[in-house]
Coordinates of C-alpha atoms and ligand atoms in Angstrom, one line a residue:
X1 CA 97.3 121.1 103.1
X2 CA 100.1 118.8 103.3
X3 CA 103.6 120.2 102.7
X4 CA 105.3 118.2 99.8
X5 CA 101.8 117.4 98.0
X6 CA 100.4 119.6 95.0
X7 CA 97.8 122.0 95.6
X8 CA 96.8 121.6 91.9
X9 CA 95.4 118.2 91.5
X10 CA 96.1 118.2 88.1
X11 CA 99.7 118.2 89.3
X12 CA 98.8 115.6 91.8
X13 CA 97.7 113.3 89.5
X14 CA 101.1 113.4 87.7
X15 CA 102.5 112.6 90.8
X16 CA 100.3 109.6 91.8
X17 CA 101.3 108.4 88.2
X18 CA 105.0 108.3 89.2
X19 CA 104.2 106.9 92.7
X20 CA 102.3 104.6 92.4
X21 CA 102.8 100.8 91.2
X22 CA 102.1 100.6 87.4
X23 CA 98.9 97.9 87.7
X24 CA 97.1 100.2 90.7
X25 CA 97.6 103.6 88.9
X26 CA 96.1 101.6 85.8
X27 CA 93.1 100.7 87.3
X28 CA 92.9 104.1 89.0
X29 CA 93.9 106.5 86.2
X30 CA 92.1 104.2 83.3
X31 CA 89.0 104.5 81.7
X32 CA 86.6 102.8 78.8
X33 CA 87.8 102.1 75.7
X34 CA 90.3 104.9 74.1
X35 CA 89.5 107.2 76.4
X36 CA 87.4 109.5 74.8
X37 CA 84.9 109.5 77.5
X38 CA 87.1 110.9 80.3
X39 CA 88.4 113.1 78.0
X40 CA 84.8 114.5 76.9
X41 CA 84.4 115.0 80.4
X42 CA 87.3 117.2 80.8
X43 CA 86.8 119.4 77.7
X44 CA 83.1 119.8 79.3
X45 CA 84.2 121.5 82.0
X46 CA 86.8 123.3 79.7
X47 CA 84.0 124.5 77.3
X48 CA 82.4 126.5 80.1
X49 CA 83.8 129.7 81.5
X50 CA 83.3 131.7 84.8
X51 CA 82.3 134.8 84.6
X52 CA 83.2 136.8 88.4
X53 CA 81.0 139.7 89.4
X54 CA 82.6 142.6 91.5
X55 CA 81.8 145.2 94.3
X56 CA 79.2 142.0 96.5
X57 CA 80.5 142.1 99.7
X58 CA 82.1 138.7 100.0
X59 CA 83.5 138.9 103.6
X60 CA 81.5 136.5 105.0
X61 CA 80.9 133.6 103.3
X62 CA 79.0 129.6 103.8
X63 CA 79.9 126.9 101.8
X64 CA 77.3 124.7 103.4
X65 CA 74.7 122.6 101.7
X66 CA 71.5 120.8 102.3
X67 CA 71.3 117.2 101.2
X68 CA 68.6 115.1 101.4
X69 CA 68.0 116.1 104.5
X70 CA 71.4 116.4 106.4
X71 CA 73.4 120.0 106.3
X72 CA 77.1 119.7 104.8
X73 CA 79.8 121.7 105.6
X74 CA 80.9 122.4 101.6
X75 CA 78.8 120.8 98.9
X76 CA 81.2 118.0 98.4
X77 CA 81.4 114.5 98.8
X78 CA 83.7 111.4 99.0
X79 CA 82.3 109.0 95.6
X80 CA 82.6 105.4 96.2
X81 CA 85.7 104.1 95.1
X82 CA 86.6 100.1 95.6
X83 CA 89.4 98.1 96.1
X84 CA 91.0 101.4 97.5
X85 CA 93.7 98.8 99.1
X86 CA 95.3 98.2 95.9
X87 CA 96.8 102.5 96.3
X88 CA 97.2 102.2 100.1
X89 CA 97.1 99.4 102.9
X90 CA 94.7 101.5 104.8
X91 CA 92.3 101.8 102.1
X92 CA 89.1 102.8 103.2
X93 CA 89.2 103.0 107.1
X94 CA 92.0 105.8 106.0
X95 CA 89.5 107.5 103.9
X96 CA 86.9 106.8 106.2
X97 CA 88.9 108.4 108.9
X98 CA 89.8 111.8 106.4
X99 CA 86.0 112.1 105.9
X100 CA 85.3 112.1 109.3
X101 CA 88.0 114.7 110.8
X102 CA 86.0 117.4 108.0
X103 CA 82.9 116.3 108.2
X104 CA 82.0 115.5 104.7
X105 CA 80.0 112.6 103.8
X106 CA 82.2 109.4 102.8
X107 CA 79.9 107.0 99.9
X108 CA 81.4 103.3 100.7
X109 CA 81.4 101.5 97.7
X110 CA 79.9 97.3 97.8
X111 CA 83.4 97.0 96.3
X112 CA 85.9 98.1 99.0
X113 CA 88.8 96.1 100.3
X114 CA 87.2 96.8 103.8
X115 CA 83.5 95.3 104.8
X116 CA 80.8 98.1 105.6
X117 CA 81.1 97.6 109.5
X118 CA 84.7 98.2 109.6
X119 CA 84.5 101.5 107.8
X120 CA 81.5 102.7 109.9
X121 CA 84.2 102.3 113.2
X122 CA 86.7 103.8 110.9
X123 CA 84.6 106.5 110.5
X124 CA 82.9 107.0 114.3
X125 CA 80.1 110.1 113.8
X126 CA 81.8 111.2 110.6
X127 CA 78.4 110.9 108.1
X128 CA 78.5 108.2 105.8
X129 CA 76.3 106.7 102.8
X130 CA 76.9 103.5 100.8
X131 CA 76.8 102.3 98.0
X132 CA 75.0 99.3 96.5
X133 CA 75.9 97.6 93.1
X134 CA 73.1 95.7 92.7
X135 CA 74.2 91.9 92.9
X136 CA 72.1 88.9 91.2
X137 CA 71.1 87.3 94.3
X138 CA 68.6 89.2 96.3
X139 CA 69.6 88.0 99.1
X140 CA 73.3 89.6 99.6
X141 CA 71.2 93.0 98.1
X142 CA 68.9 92.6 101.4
X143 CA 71.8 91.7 103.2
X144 CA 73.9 94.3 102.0
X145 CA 71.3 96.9 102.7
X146 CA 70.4 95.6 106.4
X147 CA 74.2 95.7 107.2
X148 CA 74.6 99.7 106.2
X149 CA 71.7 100.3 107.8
X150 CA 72.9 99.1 111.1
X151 CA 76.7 100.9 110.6
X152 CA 74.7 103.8 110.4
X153 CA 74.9 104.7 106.7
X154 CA 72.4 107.1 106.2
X155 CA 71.7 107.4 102.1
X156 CA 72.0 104.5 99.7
X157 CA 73.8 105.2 96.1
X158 CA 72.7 102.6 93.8
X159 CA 75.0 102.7 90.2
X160 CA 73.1 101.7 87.5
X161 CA 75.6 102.3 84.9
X162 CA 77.8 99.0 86.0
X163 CA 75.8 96.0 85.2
X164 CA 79.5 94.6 84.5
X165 CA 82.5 96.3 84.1
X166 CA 83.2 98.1 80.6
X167 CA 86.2 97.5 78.1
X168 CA 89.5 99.1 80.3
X169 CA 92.2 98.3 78.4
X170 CA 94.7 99.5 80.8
X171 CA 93.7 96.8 83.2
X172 CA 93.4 94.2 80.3
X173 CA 96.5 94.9 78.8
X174 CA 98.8 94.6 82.6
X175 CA 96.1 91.5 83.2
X176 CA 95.3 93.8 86.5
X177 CA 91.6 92.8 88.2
X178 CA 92.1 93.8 92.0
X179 CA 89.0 91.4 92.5
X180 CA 91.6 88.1 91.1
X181 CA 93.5 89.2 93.7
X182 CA 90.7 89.1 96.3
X183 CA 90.8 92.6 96.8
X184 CA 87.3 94.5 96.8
X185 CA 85.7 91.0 97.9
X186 CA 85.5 92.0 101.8
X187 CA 81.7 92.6 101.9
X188 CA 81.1 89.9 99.5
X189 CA 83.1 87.3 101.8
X190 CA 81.9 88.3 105.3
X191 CA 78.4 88.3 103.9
X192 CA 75.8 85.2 105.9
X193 CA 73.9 85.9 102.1
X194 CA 76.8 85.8 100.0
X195 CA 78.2 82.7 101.9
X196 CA 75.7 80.5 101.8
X197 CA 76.2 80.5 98.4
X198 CA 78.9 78.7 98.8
X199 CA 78.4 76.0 101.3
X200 CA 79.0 77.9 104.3
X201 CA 82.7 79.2 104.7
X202 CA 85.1 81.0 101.8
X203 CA 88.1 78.0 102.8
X204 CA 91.4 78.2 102.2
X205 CA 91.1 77.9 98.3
X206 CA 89.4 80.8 97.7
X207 CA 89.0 80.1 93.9
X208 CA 85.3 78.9 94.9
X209 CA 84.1 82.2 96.9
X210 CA 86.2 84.1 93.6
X211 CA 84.0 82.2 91.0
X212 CA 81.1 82.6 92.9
X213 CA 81.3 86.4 93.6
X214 CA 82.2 87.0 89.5
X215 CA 78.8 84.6 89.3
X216 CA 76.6 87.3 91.3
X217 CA 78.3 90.6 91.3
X218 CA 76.4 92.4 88.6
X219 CA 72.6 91.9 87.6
X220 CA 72.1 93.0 84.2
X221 CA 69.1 92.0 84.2
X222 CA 66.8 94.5 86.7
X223 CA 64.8 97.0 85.2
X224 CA 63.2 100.0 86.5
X225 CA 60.3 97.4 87.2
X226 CA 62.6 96.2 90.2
X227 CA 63.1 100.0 92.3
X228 CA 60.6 98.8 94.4
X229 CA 62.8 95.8 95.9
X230 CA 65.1 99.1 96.7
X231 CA 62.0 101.0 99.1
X232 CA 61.4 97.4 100.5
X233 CA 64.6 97.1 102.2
X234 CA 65.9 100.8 102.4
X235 CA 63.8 102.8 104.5
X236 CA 66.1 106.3 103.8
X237 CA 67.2 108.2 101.3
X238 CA 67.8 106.4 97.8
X239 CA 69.8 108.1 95.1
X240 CA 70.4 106.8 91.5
X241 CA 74.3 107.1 90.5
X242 CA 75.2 107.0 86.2
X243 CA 71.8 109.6 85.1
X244 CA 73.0 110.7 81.8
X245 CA 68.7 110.9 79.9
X246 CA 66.6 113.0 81.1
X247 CA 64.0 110.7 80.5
X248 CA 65.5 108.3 82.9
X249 CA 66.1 111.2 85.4
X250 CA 62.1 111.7 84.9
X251 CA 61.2 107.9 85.4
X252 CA 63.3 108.0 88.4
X253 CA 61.5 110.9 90.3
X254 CA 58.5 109.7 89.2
X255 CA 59.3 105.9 91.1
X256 CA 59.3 108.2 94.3
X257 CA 63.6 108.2 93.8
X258 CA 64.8 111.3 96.3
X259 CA 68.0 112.0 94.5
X260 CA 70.1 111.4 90.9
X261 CA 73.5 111.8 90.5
X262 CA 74.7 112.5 86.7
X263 CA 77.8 110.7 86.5
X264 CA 79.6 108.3 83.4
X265 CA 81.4 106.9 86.0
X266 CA 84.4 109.1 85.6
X267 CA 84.1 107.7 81.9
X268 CA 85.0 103.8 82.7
X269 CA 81.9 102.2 81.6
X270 CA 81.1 103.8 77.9
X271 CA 84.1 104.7 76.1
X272 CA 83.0 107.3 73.4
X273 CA 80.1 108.5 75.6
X274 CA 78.9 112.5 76.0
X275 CA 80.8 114.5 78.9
X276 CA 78.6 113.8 82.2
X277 CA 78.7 118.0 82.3
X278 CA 76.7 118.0 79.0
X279 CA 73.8 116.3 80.3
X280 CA 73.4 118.4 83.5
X281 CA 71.8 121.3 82.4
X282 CA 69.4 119.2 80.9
X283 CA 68.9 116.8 83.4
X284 CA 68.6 119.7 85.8
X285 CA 65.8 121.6 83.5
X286 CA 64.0 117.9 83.7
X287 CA 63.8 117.3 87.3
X288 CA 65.4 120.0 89.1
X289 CA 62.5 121.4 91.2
X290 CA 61.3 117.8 92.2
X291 CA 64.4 116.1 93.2
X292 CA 67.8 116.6 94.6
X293 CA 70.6 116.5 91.3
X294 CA 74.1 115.8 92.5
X295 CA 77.0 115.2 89.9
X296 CA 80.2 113.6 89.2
X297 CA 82.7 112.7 86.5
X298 CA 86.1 115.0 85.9
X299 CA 85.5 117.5 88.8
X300 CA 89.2 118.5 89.4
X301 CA 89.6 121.9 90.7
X302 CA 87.2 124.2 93.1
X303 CA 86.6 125.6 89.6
X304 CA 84.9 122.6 88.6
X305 CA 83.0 122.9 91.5
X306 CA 81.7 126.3 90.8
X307 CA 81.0 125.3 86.9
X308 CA 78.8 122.2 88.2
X309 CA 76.5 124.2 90.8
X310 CA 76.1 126.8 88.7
X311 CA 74.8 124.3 86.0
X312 CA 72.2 123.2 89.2
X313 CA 74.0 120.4 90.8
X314 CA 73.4 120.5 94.6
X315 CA 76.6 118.9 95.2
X316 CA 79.5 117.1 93.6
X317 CA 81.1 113.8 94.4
X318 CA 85.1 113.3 93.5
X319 CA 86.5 110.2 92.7
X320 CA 90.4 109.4 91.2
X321 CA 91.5 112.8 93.1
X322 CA 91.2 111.7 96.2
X323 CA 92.0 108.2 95.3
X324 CA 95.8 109.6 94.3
X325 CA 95.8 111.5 97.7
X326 CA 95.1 108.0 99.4
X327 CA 98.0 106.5 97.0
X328 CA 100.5 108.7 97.9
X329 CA 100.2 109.8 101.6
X330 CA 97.3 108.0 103.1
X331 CA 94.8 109.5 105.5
X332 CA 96.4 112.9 105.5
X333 CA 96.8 112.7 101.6
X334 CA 92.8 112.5 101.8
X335 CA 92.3 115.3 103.9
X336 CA 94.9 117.4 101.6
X337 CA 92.8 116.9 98.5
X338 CA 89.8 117.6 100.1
X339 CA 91.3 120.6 102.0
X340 CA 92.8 121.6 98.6
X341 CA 89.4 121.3 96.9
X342 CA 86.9 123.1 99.1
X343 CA 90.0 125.7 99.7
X344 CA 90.0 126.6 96.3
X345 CA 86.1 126.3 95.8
X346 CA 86.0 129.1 98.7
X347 CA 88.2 131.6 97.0
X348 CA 86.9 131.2 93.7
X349 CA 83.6 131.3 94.9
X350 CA 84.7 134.7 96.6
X351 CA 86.4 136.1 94.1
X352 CA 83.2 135.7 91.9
X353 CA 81.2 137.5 94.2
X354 CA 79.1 134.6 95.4
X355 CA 79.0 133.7 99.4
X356 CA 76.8 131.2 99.4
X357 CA 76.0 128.0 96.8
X358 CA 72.8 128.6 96.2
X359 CA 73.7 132.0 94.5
X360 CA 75.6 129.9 92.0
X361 CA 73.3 130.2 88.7
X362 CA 74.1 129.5 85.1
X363 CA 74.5 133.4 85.2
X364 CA 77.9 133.2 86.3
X365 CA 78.7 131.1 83.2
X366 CA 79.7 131.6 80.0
X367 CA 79.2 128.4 77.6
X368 CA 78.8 126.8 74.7
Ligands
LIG1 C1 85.2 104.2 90.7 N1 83.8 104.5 90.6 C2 82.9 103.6 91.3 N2 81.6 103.9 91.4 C3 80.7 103.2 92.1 O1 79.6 103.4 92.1 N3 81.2 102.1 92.8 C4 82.5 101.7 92.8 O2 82.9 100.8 93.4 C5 83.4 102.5 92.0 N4 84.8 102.2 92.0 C6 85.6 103.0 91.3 C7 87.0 102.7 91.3 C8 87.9 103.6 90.8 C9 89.4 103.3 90.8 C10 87.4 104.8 90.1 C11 88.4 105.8 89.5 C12 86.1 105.1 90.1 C13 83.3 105.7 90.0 C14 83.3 106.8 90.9 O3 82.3 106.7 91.9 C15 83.0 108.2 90.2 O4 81.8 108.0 89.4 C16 84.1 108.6 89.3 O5 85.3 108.3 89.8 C17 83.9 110.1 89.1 O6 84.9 110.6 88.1 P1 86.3 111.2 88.5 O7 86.1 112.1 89.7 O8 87.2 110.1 88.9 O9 86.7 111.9 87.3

C-alpha cells in the first residue's frame, strides 16, 4: 500500500473529494438524480451481515478465480471507467499499467481518453477486456470490436443500461461533460468507421467530430433482436453489463450470452432504482448454474467482496475506488486500492474461516 493514502476507501474517497478539481470529482463521485440509487446500493451491502466460522484451518489460502475461461489471481476486476483523464493526465495507460503489475483484468471502457491500441501497449501481457457501448452506426461497433480484438482484449462487456446518459445533476449544475471538452472521444476520433462520418479527418474545429460523436454514441434503439450482430463480430467471450431482471438475465443465457454482470452502473443511470445487491440473489437463483454472474455497484471494502460472492457472484468489478486512487496518486494510487482491496478481502476471508471463494455461500450471511 502506498504510505500517505487511506487503507479504508471510504476514507479515500473523502480524500479524492478534497483533491481533486470540483467539476472531475463531480462527474466521478455523482450519480442519477437525488442520489438514492447509490445510496440503495450502499445500505444493500449494509443490510447484510457476515457471519465468521472458527477452528477451519485457514493457513493456507487462494484467492484465485475462474472466469470465462482465464484463471485470476483474486476475484476482482478493473470496471470500465471513461474519460479517466479528467482525474489524472495518465488516465488509462496508468491504470492499464496498475492492472498489469497484479495481474488482474483491466475492462477498457469505448469512453476512455486513450484509444484501445494505446492501452493494450500500456498494458503489455497484463489481461485485458473491453468494453463496447453500443454506438448507432454499425460500422464504428464492427470497427470497435475488430480493433480490441487485435490489442488483444480477450472478453467484450457490452452495457446495456446507457442508451444515453441519465439525469446527473452534479455535472448539470457545474455545466461539466468531459466529452465537450473532447475528453473520452479518443476511440471515437482515431476510428476509419467513426471518421468517415465526417468527411474524412476530425480538423482543427473539432465542433464537427463533437456533434457527430453526441449524433452516434448511444443506440437506443437495439433490442435483444440485435445480440446476434454481437456473435457476428466477437468471436470470444461476451458479457452483458446493467442485469438488474431476472428475466433479462434468462433471455440473455438463453441468446447463447456467456456472462451477466448485475450492475446499476454504480447508480448513475436510474436515480431511485433497487440496490444492484438486491437483485443478485435472484438473478443468481435464475441463471447461476448456466452462466457465469459477476457484479458491480457500491463494492467498497474486501467486506463487500465477501458479501457479493457469498450472494453467488463469481467476481466483482470496482469502479469510483479506484478511479479516486488514479485521482490522487496515479499508477501507484491504482495499485494501492487494489492492493488495499484484495488485502482486506484475504483477511476477512481468513478470519471467516473460508480459504478459497468458492466456499463463500449465502451461509456465511446473515440478511434481510
Ligand atoms: C462509470 N461506469 C461506466 N460503465 C461503463 O460500462 N462504461 C463507462 O464508460 C463507464 N464510465 C464510468 C465513469 C465513471 C466516472 C464512473 C464512476 C462509472 C460504471 C462503472 O463501470 C461501474 O458500473 C460502476 O462504477 C460501479 O459502481 P461503483 O464501484 O462506482 O460503486
Amino acid at each position: 500500500v502506498l504510505p500517505g493514502l487511506p487503507t479504508d476507501l471510504t476514507r479515500l474517497e473523502r480524500l479524492a473529494r478534497k483533491r481533486l478539481s470540483p467539476g472531475a470529482h463531480g462527474y466521478v463521485a455523482g450519480s442519477a438524480g437525488t442520489g438514492a440509487t447509490a445510496r440503495a446500493n450502499r445500505e444493500a451491502f449494509d443490510r447484510w451481515r457476515i457471519v465468521p466460522r472458527m477452528l477451519r484451518d485457514v493457513t493456507v489460502r487462494d484467492l484465485s478465480v475462474e472466469v470465462l475461461g482465464a484463471s485470476l489471481p483474486a476475484p476482482v476486476l478493473l470496471g470500465p471507467v471513461g474519460v479517466l483523464s479528467i482525474v489524472h493526465p495518465d488516465g488509462e495507460l496508468a491504470v492499464a499499467r496498475a492492472a498489469s503489475a497484479l495481474n488482474v483484468p483491466m475492462v477498457l471502457s469505448s469512453a476512455a481518453s486513450y484509444t484501445i491500441e494505446e492501452v493494450a501497449e500500456a498494458g503489455g501481457e497484463g489481461p485485458r477486456w473491453f468494453q463496447l457501448y453500443w454506438p448507432k452506426d454499425p460500422e464504428i461497433a464492427a470497427s470497435f470490436l475488430g480493433r480490441a480484438k487485435a490489442a488483444g482484449y480477450t472478453a467484450l462487456v457490452v452495457t446495456l443500461d446507457t442508451p444515453m446518459l441519465g439525469w446527473r445533476p452534479h455535472d448539470l449544475d457545474q455545466a461539466y461533460l468531459p466529452f465537450l471538452r473532447g475528453i473520452g472521444v479518443a476511440n471515437y476520433f482515431s476510428d476509419p468507421a467513426f471518421l468517415k462520418g465526417i468527411g474524412g479527418s476530425v480538423g482543427a474545429d473539432r465542433s464537427t467530430a463533437l456533434l457527430h460523436w453526441a449524433a452516434i454514441f448511444g443506440n437506443p434503439a437495439v433490442t435483444w433482436d440485435d445480440l446476434g450482430f454481437l456473435r457476428e463480430h466477437w468471436d470470444g467471450p461476451i458479457v452483458l453489463k446493467g442485469i438488474q431482471h431476472t428475466d433479462d438475465a434468462r433471455r440473455a443465457v438463453d441468446a447463447g450470452i456467456d456472462g451477466v454482470i448485475v450492475s446499476n452502473h454504480g447508480g448513475r443511470q436510474v436515480d431511485g432504482a433497487v440496490g444492484a445487491l438486491d437483485m443478485l440473489p435472484e438473478v443468481v437463483a435464475a441463471v447461476g448454474e448456466r452462466t457465469t454472474v459477476l457484479f458491480d455497484s457500491g463494492i467498497r471494502s474486501g467486506a463487500d467482496v465477501v458479501k457479493a460472492l457469498a450472494l453467488g457472484a463469481r467476481a466483482v468489478l470496482v469502479g469510483r475506488p479506484y478511479a479516486y486512487g488514479l485521482g490522487l496518486a496515479g499508477e501507484a494510487g491504482v495499485r494501492h486500492v487494489l492492493r488495499c482491496l484484495m488485502a482486506e478481502l484475504d483477511l476477512t476471508m481468513a478470519l471467516s474461516g473460508i480459504t478459497r471463494p468458492a466456499d463463500l455461500t449465502p451461509e456465511f450471511l446473515r440478511g434481510p
